[in-house]
Short mmCIF file of C-alpha atoms and ligand atoms in Angstrom, two decimals:
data_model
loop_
_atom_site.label_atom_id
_atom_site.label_comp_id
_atom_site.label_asym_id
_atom_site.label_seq_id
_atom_site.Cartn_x
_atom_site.Cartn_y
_atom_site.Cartn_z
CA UNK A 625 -16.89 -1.31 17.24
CA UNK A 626 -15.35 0.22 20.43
CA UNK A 627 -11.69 0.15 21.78
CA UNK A 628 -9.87 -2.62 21.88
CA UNK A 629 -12.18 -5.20 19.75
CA UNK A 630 -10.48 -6.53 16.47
CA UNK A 631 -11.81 -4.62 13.39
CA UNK A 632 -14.32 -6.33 11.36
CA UNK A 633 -12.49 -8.45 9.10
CA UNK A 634 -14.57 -9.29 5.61
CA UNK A 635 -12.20 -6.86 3.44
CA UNK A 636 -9.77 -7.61 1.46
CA UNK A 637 -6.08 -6.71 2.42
CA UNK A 638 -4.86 -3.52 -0.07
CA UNK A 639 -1.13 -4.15 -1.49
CA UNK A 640 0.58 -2.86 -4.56
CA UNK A 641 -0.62 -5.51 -7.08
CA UNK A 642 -4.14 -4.21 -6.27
CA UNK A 643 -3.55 -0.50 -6.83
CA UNK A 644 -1.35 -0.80 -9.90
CA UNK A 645 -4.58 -2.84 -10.78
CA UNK A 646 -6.79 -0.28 -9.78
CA UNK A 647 -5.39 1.91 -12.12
CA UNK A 648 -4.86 -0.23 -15.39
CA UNK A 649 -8.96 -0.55 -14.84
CA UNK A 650 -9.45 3.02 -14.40
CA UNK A 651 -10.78 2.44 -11.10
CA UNK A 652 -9.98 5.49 -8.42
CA UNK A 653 -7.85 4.96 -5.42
CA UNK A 654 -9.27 6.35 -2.23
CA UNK A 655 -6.81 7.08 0.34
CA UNK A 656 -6.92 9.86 3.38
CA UNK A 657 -5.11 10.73 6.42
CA UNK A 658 -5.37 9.31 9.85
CA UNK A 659 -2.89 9.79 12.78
CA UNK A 660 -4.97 7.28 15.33
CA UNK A 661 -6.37 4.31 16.26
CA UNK A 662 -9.89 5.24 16.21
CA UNK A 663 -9.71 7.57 12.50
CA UNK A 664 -8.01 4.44 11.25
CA UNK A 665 -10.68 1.56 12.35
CA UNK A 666 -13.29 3.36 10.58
CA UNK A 667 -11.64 3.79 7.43
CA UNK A 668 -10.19 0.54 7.44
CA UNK A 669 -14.07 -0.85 8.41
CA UNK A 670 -15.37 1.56 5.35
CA UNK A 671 -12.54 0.60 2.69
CA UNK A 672 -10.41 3.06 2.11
CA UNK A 673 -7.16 2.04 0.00
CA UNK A 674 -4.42 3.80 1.23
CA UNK A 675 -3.87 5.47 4.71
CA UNK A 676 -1.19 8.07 5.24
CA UNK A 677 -0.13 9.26 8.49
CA UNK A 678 0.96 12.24 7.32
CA UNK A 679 3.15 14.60 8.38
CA UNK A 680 0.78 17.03 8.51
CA UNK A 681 0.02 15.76 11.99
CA UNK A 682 2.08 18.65 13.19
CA UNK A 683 -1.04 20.89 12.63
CA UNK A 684 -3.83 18.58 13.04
CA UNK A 685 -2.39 17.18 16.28
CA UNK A 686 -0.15 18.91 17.82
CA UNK A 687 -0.55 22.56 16.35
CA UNK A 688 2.51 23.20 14.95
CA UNK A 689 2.42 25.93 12.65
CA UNK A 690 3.73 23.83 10.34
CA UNK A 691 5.37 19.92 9.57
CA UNK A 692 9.09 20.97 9.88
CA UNK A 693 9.04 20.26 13.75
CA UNK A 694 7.98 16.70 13.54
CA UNK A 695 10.03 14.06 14.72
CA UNK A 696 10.54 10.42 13.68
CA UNK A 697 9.44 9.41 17.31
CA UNK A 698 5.84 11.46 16.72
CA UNK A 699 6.20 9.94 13.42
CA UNK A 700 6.49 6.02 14.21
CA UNK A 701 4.34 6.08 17.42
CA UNK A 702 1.14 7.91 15.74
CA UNK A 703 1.64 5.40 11.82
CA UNK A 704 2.14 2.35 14.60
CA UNK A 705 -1.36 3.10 16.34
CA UNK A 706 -2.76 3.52 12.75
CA UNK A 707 -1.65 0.73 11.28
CA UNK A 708 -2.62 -1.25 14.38
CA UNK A 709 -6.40 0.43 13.75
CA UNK A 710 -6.06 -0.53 10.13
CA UNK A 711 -5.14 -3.64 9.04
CA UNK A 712 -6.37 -4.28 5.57
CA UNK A 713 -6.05 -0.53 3.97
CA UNK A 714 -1.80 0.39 3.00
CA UNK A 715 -0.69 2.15 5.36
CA UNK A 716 2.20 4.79 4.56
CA UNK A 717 4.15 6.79 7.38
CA UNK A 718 4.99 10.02 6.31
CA UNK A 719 8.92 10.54 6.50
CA UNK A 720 9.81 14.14 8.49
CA UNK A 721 11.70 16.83 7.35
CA UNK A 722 15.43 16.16 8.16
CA UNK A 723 14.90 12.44 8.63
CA UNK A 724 16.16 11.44 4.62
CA UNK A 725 17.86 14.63 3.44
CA UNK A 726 20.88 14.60 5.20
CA UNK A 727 22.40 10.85 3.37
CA UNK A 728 21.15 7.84 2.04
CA UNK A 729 22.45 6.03 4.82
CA UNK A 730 20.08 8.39 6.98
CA UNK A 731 17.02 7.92 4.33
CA UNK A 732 17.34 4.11 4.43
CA UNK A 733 17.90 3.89 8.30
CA UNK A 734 14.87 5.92 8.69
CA UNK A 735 12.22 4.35 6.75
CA UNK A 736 13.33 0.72 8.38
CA UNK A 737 12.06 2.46 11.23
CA UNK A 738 8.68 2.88 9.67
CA UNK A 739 8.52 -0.74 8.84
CA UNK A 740 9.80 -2.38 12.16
CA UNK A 741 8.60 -0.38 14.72
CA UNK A 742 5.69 0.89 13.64
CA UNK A 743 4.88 -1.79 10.94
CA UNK A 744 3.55 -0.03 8.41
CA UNK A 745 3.32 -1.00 4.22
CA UNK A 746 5.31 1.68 3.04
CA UNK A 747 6.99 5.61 3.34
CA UNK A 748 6.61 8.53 1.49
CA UNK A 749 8.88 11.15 1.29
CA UNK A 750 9.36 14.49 -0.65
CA UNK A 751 10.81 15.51 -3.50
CA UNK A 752 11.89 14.92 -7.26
CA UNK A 753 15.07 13.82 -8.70
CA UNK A 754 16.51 15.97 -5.72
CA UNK A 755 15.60 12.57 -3.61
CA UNK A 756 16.12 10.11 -6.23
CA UNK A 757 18.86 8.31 -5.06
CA UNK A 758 17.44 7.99 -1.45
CA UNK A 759 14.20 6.37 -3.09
CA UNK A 760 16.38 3.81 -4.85
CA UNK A 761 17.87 2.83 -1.86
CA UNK A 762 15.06 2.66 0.00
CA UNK A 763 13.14 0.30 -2.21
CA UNK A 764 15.81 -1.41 -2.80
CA UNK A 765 16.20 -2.42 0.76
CA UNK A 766 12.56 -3.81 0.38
CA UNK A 767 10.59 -0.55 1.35
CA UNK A 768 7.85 0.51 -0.52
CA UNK A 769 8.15 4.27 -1.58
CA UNK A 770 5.68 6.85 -2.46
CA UNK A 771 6.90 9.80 -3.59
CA UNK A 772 5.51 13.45 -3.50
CA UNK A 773 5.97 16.41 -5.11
CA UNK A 774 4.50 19.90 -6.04
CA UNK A 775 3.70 21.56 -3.23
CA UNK A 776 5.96 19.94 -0.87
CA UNK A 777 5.47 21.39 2.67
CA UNK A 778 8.29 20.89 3.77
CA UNK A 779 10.14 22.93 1.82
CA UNK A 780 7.45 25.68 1.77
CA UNK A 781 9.81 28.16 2.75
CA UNK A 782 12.28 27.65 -0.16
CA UNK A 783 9.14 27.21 -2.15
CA UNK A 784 7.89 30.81 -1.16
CA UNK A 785 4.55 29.78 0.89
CA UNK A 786 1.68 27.27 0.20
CA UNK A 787 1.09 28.06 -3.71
CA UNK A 788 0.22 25.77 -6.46
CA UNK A 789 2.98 24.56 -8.07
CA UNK A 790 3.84 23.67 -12.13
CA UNK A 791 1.57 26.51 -13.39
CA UNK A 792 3.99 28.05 -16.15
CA UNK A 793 6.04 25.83 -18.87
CA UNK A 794 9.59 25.37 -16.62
CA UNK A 795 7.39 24.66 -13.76
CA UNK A 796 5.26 22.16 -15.01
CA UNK A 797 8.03 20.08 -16.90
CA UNK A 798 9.87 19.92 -13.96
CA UNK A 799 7.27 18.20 -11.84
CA UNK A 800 6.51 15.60 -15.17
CA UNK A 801 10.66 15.26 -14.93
CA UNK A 802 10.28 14.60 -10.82
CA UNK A 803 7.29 12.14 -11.44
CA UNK A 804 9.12 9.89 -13.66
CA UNK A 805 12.46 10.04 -12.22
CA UNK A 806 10.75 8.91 -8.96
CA UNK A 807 9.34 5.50 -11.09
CA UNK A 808 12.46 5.26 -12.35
CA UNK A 809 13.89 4.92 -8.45
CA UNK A 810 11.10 2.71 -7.81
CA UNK A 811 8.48 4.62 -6.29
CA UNK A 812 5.35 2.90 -6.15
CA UNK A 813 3.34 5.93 -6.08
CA UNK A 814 3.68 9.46 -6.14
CA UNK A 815 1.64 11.85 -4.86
CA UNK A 816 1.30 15.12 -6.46
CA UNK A 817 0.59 18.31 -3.97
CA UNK A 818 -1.40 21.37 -5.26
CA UNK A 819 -1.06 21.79 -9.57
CA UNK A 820 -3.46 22.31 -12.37
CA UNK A 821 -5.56 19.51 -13.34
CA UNK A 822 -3.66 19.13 -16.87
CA UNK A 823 -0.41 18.49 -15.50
CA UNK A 824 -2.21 16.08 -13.12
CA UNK A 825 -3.51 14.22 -16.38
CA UNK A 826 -0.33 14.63 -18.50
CA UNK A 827 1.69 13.21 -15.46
CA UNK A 828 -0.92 10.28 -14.51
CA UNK A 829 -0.60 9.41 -18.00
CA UNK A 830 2.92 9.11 -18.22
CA UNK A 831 3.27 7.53 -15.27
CA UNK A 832 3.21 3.42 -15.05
CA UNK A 833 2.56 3.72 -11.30
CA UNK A 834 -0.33 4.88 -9.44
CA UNK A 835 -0.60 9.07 -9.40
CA UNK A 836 -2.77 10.46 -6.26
CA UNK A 837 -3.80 13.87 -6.49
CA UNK A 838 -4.73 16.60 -3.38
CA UNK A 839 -5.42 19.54 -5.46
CA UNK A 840 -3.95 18.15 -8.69
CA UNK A 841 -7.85 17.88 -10.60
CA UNK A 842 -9.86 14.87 -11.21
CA UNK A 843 -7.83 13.19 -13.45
CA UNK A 844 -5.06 11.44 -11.55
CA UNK A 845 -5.48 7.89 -10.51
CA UNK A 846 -6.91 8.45 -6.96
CA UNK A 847 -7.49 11.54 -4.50
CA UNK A 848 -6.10 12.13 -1.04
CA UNK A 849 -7.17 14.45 1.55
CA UNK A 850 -6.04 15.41 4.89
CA UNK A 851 -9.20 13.79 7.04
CA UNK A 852 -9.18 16.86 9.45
CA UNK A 853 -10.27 18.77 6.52
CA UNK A 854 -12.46 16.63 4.89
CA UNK A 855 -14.43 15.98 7.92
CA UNK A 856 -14.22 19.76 9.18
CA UNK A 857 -12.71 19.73 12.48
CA UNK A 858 -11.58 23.10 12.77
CA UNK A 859 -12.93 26.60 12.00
CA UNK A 860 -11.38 29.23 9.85
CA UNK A 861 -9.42 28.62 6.52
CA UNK A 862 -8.87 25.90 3.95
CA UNK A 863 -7.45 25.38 1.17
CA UNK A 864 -8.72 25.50 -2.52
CA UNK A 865 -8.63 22.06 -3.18
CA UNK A 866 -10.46 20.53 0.06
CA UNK A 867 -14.25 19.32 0.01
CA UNK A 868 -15.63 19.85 3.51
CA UNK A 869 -18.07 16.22 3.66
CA UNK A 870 -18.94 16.89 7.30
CA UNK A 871 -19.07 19.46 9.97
CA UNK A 872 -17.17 17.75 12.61
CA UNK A 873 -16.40 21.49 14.22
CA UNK A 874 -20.16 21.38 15.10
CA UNK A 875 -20.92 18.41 16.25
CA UNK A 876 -18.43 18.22 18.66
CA UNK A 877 -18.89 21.59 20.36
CA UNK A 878 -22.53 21.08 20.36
CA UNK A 879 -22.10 17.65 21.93
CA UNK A 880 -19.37 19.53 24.61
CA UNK A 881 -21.73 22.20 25.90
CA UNK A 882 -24.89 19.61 26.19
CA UNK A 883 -21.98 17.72 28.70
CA UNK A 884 -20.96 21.04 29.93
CA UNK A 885 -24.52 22.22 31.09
CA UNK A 886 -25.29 19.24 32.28
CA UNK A 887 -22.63 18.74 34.72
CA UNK A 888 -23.12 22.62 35.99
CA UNK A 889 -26.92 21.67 35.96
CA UNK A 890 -26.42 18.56 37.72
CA UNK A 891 -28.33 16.87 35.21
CA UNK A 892 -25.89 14.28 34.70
CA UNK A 893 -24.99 11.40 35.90
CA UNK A 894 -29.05 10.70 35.61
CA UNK A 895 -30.11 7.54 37.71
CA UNK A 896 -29.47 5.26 34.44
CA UNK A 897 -25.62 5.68 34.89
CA UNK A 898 -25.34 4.97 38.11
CA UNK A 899 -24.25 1.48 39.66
CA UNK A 900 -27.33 0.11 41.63
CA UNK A 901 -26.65 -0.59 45.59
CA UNK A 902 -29.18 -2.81 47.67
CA UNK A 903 -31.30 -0.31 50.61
CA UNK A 904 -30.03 -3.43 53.13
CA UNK A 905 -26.53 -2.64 52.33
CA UNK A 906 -26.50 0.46 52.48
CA UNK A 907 -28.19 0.53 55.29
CA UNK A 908 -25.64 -1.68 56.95
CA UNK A 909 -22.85 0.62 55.89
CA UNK A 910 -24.64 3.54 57.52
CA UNK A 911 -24.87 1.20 60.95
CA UNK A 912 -21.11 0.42 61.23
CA UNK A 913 -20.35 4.01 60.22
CA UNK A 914 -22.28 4.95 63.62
CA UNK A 915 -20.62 2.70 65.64
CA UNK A 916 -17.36 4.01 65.07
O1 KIV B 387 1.19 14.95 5.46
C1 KIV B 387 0.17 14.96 4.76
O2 KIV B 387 -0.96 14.92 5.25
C2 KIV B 387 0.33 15.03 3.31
C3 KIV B 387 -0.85 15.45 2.49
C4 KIV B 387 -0.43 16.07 1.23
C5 KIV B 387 -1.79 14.34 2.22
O3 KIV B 387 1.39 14.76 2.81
#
């Protein structure tokens, strides 16, 4: 499809019915990140479940060194041209940091952002029993909430740097304590952020409500990756838990210096991009031009 056009439409819309569903059958949930228009028509064309427009944006977009900078107005404009791109897959906008922390009242007033300017399904915001009663007010104004805990990025400073999370006995009960005080709230979902596989399967078991796992092991109800990673769009580092399915870093800069030597060779435009103009015309152009 290109800009603009409608995305094809034979899919089936994704809501919450059909997730919990997906997971009483044992059937994964796919779900990745998108922050665009473009990123989101293709996974809504391919059938992805859930879309996030995460807050991770801050490095994928904008190159933040981190998500604490991110605003609500970043927040709502990128999960509005996402959910525009996406119509059938869930679409969740990621709440920022300092958008629900400060009161409920805040929490609540936030995430009807999400829904009514950007129109999105749902929010997601982190934290365990810490956020709690911000969760239960959210849904209970009608919001659909996913939670997320474990490695939580936005607190990665109190959390001592990007490390897994719930690898010793304290550790790991807390998280199982987070992930069912969050379904207690009303979460719909919770995702869980960078912990060993069996605390991914002890808490997906638990759990009535659909468990998504980015580094949690292969055992929680579906997986979630950040789709800068998964497609490889930059160089350098990533994390454990991400599975590189493309080398987008490539393509593109092999694609940029083809354009780039063929504008310093003068090799493009070619004849078969340029708009035609009749001799007669042009010659009359050239005869009026001399006149003056
Ligand atoms: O913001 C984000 O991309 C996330 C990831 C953990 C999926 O929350």
């Amino acid at each position: 499809m290109s800009y603009g056009e409608d995305a094809p439409t034979k899919r089936r819309v994704v809501t919450i019915p059909y997730l919990k569903e997906k997971k009483a059958k044992g059937n994964a949930i796919t779900m990745l990140t998108a922050y665009d228009f473009p990123t989101a028509s293709i996974q809504d064309e391919l059938g992805i479940d859930i879309i996030l427009c995460g807050d991770s944006l801050g490095m994928t977009v904008y190159g933040y060194k981190g998500t604490v900078p991110v605003t609500m107005e970043q927040m709502v404009a990128h999960s509005e041209a996402v959910k525009r791109g996406a119509p059938h897959c869930f679409v969740i906008g990621d709440m920022p940091f300092m958008s629900y922390q400060v009161s409920v009242e805040q929490a609540v007033t936030n995430a009807g952002r999400f829904m009514k300017e950007a129109g999105v399904d749902g929010v997601k915001l982190e934290g365990g029993v810490d956020v709690a009663d911000r969760v239960r007010a959210i849904t209970k104004a009608g919001i659909p909430v996913m939670g997320h805990i474990g490695l939580t990025p936005q607190s990665v400073s109190a959390l001592g740097g990007f490390k897994a999370q719930g690898r010793d006995v304290s550790g790991a009960l807390k998280l199982i304590e987070d992930a069912l005080a969050l379904e207690e709230a009303g979460a719909f979902a919770v995702l869980l952020e960078a912990m060993p596989p069996e605390l991914g399967k002890i808490i997906s078991e638990r759990a009535g409500i659909p468990i998504i796992g980015i580094g949690a092991g292969p055992y929680t109800d579906g997986q979630v990756l950040v789709v800068h990673d998964a497609l490889g769009f930059f160089e350098g580092h990533v994390a454990k838990f991400v599975k590189q399915y493309a080398n987008l870093n490539k393509v593109i800069k092999e694609g940029l210096q083809n354009y780039i030597d063929d504008v310093t060779n003068r090799t493009f435009p070619a004849p078969e991009h340029c708009y035609g103009m009749e001799p007669e015309v042009l010659k009359a152009i050239e005869a009026k031009l001399n006149q003056k």
